[in-house]
Tab-separated table of C-alpha atoms in Angstrom:
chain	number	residue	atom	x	y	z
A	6	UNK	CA	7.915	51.779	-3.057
A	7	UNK	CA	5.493	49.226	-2.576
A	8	UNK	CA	6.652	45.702	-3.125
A	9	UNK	CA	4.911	43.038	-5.201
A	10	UNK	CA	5.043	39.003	-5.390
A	11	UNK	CA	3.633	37.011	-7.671
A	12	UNK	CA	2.946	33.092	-7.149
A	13	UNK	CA	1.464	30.874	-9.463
A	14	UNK	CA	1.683	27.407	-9.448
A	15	UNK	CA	3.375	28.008	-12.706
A	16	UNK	CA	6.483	29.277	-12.431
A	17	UNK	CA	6.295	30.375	-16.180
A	18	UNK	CA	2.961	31.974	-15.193
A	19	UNK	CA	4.684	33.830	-12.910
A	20	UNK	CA	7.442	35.255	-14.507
A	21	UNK	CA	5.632	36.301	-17.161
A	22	UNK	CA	2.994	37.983	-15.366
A	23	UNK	CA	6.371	40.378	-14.034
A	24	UNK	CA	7.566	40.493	-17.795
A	25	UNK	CA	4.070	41.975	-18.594
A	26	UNK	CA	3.957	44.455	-15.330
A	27	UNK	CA	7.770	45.890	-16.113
A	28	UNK	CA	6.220	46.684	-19.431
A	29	UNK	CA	3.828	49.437	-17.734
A	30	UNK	CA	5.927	50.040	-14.754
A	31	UNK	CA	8.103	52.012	-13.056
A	32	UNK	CA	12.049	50.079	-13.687
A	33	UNK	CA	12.959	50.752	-10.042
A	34	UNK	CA	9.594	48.681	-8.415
A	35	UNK	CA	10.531	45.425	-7.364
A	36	UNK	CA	8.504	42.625	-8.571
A	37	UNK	CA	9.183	38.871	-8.058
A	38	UNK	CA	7.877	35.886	-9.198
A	39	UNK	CA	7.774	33.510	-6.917
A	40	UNK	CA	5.866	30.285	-9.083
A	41	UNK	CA	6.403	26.454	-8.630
A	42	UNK	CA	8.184	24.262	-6.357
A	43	UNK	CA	11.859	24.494	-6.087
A	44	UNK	CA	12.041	21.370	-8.037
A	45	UNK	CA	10.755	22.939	-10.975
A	46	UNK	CA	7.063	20.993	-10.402
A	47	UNK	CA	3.975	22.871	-10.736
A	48	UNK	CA	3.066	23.599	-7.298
A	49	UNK	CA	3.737	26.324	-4.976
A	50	UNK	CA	6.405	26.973	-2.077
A	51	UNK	CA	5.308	28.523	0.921
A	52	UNK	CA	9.422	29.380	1.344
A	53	UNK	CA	9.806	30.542	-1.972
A	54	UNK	CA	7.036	32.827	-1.049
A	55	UNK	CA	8.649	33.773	1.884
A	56	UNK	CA	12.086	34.961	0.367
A	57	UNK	CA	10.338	36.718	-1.998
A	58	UNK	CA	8.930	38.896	0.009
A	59	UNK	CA	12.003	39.729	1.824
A	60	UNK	CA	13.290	40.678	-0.999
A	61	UNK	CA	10.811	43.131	-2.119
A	62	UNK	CA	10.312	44.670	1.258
A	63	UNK	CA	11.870	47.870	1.319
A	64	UNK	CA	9.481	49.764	4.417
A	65	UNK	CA	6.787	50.115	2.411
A	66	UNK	CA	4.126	47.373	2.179
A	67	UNK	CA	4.224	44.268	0.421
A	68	UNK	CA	1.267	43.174	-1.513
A	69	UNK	CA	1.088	39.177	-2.627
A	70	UNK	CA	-0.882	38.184	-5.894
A	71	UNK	CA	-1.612	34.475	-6.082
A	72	UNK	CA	-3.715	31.663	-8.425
A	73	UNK	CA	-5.846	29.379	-7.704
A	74	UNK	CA	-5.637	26.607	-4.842
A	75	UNK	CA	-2.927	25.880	-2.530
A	76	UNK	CA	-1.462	29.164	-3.623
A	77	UNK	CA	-3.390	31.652	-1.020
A	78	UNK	CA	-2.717	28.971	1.775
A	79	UNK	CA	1.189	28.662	0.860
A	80	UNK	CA	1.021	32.381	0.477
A	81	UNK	CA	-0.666	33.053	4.257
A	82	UNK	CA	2.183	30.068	5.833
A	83	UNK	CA	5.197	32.214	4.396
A	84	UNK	CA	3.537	35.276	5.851
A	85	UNK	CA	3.452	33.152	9.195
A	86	UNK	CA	7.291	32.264	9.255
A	87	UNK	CA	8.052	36.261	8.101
A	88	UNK	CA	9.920	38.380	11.227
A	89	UNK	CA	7.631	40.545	13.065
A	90	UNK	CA	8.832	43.817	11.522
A	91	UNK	CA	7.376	42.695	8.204
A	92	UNK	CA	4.522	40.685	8.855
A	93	UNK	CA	2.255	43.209	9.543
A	94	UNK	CA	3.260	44.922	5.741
A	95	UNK	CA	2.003	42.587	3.837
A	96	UNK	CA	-0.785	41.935	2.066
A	97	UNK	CA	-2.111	39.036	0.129
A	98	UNK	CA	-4.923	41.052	-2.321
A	99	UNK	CA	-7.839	38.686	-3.938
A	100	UNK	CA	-7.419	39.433	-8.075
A	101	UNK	CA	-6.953	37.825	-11.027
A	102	UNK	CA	-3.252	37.167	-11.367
A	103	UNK	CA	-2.934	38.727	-14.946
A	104	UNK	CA	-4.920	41.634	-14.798
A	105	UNK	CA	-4.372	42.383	-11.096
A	106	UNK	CA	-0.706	42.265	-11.145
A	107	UNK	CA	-0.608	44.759	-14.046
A	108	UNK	CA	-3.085	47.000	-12.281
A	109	UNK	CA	-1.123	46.851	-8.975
A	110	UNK	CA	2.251	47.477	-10.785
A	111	UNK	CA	1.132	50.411	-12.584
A	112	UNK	CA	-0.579	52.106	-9.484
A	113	UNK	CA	2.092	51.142	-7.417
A	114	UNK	CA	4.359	52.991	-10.045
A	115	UNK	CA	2.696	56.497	-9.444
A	116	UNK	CA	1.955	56.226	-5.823
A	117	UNK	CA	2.803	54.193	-2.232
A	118	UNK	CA	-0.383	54.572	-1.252
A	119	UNK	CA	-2.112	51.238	-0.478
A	120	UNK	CA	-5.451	52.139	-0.587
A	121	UNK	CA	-5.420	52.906	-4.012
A	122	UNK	CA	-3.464	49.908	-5.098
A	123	UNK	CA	-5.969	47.995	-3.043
A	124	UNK	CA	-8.957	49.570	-5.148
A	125	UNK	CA	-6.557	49.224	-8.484
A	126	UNK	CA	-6.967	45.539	-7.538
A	127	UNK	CA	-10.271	45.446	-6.547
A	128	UNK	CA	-11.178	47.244	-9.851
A	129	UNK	CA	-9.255	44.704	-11.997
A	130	UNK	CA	-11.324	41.553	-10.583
A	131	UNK	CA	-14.567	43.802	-11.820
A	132	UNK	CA	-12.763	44.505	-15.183
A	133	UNK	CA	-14.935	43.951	-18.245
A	134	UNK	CA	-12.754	42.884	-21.483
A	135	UNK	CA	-15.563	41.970	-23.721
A	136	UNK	CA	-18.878	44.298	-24.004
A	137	UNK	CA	-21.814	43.587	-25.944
A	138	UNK	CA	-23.164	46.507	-27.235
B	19	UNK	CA	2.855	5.195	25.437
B	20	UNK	CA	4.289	6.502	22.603
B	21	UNK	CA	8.147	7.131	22.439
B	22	UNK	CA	10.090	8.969	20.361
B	23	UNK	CA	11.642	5.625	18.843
B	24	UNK	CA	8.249	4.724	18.280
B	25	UNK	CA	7.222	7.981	16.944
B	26	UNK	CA	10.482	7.613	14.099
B	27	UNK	CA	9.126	4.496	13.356
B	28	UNK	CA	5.456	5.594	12.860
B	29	UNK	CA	6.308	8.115	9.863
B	30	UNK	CA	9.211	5.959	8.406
B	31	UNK	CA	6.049	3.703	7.814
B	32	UNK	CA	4.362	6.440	6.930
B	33	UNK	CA	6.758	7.646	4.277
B	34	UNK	CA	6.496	3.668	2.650
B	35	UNK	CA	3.078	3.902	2.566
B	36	UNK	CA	2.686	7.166	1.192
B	37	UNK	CA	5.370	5.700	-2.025
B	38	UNK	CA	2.941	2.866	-1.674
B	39	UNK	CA	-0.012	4.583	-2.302
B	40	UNK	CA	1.389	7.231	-5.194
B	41	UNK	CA	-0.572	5.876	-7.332
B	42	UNK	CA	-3.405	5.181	-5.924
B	43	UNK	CA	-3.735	8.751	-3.832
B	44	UNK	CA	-2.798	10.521	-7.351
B	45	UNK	CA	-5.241	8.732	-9.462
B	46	UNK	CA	-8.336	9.316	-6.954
B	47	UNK	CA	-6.649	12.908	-7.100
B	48	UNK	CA	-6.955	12.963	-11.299
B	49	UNK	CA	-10.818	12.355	-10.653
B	50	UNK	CA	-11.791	15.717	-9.038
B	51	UNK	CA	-8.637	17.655	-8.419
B	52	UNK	CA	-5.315	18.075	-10.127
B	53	UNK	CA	-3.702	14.581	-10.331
B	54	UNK	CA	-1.013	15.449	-7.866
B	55	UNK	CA	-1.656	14.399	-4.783
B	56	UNK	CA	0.148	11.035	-4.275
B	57	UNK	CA	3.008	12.596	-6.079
B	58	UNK	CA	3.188	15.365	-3.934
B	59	UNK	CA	2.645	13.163	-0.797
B	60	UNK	CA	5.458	10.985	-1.410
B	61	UNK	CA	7.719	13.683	-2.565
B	62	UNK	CA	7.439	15.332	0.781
B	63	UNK	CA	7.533	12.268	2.911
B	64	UNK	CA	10.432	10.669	0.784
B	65	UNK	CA	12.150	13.813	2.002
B	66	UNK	CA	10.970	13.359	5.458
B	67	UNK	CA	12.523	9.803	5.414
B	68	UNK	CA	16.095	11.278	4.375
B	69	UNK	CA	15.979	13.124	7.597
B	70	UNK	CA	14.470	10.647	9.876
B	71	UNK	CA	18.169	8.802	10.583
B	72	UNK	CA	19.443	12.846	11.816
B	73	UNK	CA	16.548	12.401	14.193
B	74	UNK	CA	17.092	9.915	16.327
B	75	UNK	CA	17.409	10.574	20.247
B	76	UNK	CA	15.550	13.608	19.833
B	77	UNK	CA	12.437	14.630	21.733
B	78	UNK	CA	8.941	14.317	20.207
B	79	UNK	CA	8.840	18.050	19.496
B	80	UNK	CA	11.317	18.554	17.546
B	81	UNK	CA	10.536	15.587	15.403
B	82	UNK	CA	6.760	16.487	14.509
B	83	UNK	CA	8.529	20.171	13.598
B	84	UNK	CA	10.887	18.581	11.542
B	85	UNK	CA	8.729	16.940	9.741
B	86	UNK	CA	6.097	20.171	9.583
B	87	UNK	CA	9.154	22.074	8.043
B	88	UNK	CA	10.102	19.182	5.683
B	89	UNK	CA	6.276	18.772	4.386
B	90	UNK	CA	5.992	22.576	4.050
B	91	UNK	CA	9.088	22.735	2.116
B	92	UNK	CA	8.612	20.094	-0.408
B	93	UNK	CA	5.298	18.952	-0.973
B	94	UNK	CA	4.610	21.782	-3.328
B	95	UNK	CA	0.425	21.216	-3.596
B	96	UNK	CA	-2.195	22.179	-0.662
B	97	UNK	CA	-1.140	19.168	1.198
B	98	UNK	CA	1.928	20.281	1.937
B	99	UNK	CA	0.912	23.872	3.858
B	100	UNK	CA	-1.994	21.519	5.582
B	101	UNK	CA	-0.208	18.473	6.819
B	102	UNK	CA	3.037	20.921	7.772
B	103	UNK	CA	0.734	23.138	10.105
B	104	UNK	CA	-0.956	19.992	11.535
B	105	UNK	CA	2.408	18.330	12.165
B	106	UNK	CA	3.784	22.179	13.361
B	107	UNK	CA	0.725	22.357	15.650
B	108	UNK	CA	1.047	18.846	17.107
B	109	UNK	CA	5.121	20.004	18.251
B	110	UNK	CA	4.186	22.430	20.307
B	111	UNK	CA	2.161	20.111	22.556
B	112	UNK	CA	5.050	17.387	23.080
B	113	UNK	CA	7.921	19.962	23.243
B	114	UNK	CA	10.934	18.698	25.033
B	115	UNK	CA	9.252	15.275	25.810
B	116	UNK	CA	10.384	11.626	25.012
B	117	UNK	CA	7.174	10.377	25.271
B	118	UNK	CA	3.773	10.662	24.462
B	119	UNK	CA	1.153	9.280	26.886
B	120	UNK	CA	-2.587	9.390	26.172
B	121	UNK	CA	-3.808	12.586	27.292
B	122	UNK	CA	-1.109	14.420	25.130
B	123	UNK	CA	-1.840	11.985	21.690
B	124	UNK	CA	-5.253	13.625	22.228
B	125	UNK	CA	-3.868	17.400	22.619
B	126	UNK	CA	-1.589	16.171	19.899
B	127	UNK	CA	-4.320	14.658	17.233
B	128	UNK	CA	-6.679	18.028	18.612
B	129	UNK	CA	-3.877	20.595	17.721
B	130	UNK	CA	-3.305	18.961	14.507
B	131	UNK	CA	-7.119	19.595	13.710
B	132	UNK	CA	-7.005	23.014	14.474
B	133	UNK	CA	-4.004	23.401	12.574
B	134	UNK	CA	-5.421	21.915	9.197
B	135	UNK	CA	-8.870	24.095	10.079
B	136	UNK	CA	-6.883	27.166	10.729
B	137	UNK	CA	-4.806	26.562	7.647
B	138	UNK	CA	-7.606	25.462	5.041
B	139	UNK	CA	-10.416	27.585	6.593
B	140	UNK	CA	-12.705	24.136	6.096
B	141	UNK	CA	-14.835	22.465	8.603
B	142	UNK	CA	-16.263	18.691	8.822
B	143	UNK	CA	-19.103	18.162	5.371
B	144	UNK	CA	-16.904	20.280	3.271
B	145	UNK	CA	-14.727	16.631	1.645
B	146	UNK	CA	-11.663	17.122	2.802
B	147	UNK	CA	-9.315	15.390	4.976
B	148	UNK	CA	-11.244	16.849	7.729
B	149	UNK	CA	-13.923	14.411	7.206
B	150	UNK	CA	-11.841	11.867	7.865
B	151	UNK	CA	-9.628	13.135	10.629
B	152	UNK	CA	-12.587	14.602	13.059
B	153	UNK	CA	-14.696	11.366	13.539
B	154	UNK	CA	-10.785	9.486	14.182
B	155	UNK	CA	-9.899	12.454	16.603
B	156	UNK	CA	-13.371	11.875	18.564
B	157	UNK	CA	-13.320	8.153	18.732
B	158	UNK	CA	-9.743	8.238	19.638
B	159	UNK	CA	-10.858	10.927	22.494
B	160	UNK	CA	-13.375	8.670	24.032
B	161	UNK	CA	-11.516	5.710	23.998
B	162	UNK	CA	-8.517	7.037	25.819
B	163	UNK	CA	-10.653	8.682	27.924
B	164	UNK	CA	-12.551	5.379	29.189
B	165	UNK	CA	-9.316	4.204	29.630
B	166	UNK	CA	-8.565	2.222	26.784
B	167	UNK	CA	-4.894	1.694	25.291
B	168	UNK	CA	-3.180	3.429	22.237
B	169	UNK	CA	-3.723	0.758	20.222
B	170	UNK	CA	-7.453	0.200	20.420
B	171	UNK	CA	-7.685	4.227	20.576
B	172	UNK	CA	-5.743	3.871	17.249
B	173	UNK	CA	-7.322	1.377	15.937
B	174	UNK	CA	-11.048	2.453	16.441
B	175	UNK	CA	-9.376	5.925	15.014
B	176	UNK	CA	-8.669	4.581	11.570
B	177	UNK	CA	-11.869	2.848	11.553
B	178	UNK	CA	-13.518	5.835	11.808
B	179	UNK	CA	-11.201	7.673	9.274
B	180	UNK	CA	-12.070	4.863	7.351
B	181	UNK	CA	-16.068	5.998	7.318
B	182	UNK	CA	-15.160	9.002	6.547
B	183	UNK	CA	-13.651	8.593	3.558
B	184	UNK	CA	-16.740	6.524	2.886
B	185	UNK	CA	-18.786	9.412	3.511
B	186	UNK	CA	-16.656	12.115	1.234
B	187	UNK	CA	-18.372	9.811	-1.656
B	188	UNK	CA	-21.632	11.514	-0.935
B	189	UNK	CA	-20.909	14.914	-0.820
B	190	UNK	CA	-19.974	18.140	-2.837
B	191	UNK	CA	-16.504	19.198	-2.309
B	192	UNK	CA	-16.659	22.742	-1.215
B	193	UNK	CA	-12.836	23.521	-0.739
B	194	UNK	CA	-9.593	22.888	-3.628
B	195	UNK	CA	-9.502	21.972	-6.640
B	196	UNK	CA	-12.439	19.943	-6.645
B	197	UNK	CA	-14.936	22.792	-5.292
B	198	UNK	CA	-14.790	24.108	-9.262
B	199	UNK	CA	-16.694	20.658	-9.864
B	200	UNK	CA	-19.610	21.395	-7.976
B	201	UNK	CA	-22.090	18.503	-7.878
B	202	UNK	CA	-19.997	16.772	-10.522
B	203	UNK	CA	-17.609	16.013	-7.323
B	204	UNK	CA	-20.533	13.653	-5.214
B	205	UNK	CA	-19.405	9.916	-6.458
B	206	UNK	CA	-15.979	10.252	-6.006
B	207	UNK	CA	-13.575	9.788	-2.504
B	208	UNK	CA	-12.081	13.234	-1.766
B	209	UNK	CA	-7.741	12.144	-1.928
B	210	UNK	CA	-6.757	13.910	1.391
B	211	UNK	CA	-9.101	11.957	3.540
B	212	UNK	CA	-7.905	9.104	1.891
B	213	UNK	CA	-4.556	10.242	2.804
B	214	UNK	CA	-5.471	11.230	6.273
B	215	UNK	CA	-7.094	7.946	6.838
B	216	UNK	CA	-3.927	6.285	5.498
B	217	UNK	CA	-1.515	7.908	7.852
B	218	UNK	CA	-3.774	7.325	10.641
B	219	UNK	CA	-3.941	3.530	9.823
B	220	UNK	CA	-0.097	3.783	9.866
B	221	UNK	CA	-0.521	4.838	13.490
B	222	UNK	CA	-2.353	1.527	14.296
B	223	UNK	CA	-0.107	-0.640	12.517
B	224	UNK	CA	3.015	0.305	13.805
B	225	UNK	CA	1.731	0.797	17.570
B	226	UNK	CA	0.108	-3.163	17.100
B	227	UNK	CA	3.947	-4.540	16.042
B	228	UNK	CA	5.052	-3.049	18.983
């Protein structure tokens, strides 16, 4: 299956946001959070980052969900230091951290293939919650 | 000439000034970002400094990388990713050597641009440390080049840095935290120039003792 990682620059963000995706999804998917420093300060850890995606990475690809700021730049440096072999599987996907990882962990759940988790993504950052009628 | 003794001592000095400026650095940060960045500046160079002792006899390489892998590790905002991959960059250059002369501080100081670039995707006008960092790196360029010592190159450098920092007062930030502020961010110094400029002035200081 398709691995996920979440990074916030809270790590409570984060580990809620895989509380809320094991809710919809499949037990055996691995999600991680991998939120804060390793102090416990809000912040992000570009080695944090970096073991969490080892640990998800089963084959299949890897997709990376991240906040705002130094998050996306923390989150490209740990794909820098990865090995080779699973560099090339992951994929950092631009989507709100909520709704995206939700959407990601429930397509990932029915299928591997990473088109469609792209597009579940893509769809969630297009999402309307509130309509007007 | 720079060597590697002198290179320890530059970012020991570096690390006091970055505790010296936490407050300062954070509170500039508090304007138009998120009120970290002397915290996290000092946090990662604090750690630096515990490692500094393990360092000495090494070659310049491997004590820019060790202090890129430090600064990755524990600076925890945007600074950290940033400064590591200019400070990663800047090893390669001086691998295995105990000194650096002239031509490589500018293959040093030009890596550690296109590190930051490559890392934060930002170019000069956007207020970031950029702003500060390019006008040093071309100043310091031309001096060298028309023969000039490290110290004046350094010197004229952090002057320049110095402008720039000037100049982030006068422009929209268009990259981190402060790019949500839009036009609400012209007025204010953008923090990692201010940094940059700070560590560069470091540079200068030490290299005049000498």
């Amino acid at each position: 299956m398709v691995g996920i990682v979440i990074v916030s620059h809270s790590e409570k963000v984060s580990k809620g946001a895989v509380e809320l995706c094991y809710e919809m999804a499949d037990k055996d998917l691995k999600i991680v959070s991998a939120g804060g420093t390793e102090d416990g300060r809000i912040g992000t850890d570009a080695f944090l980052i970096k073991e969490g995606i080892e640990e998800v990475y089963t084959g299949n690809e890897v997709v990376v969900l991240a906040d705002i700021g130094s998050s996306i730049m923390n989150a490209e440096m740990a794909i820098d230091m990865l090995d080779e072999e699973i560099k090339g599987s992951v994929l950092i996907l631009d989507t709100p951290i909520i709704e995206g990882s939700i959407a990601v962990a429930v397509q990932a759940s029915i299928s591997n293939n990473i088109e469609d988790i792209i597009k579940a993504a893509e769809d969630a950052k297009q999402m309307k919650k509130v309509r007007n009628e | 000439m720079i060597t590697s003794d002198m290179l320890l001592n530059i970012i020991e000095n570096m690390a006091h000034v970055m505790k010296e400026n936490k407050g300062y650095l954070t509170e500039l940060d508090a304007k138009i970002g998120d009120s970290d960045h002397g915290i996290n500046m000092d946090k990662g160079f604090s750690a630096v400094l515990e490692k500094l002792s393990s360092l000495k006899g090494q070659d310049c390489g491997t004590i820019l990388k060790t202090v890129a892998m430090v600064l990755i590790s524990k600076v925890g905002g945007a600074s950290g990713p940033l400064y590591g991959t200019a400070f990663l960059k800047s090893a390669a250059v001086v691998k295995d050597k105990m000194e650096i002369g002239g031509q490589d501080a500018i293959a040093v100081f030009d890596e550690a641009i296109k590190g930051v670039k490559m890392r934060g995707k930002a170019e000069k006008g956007d207020k970031t440390m950029l702003d500060a960092l390019i006008p040093a790196y071309e100043v310091f360029k031309e001096s060298i080049e028309n023969g000039e010592d490290m110290v004046k190159a350094s010197f004229k450098a952090q002057e320049a840095a110095y402008n720039g920092v000037e100049y982030t007062k006068e422009i929209i930030a268009r990259k981190g935290r402060a790019s949500y502020l839009g036009e609400r961010s012209i007025g204010y110094q953008d923090p990692g120039a201010t940094s940059s400029y700070l560590l560069l002035k470091t540079i200068w200081c030490t290299l005049d003792k000498v």
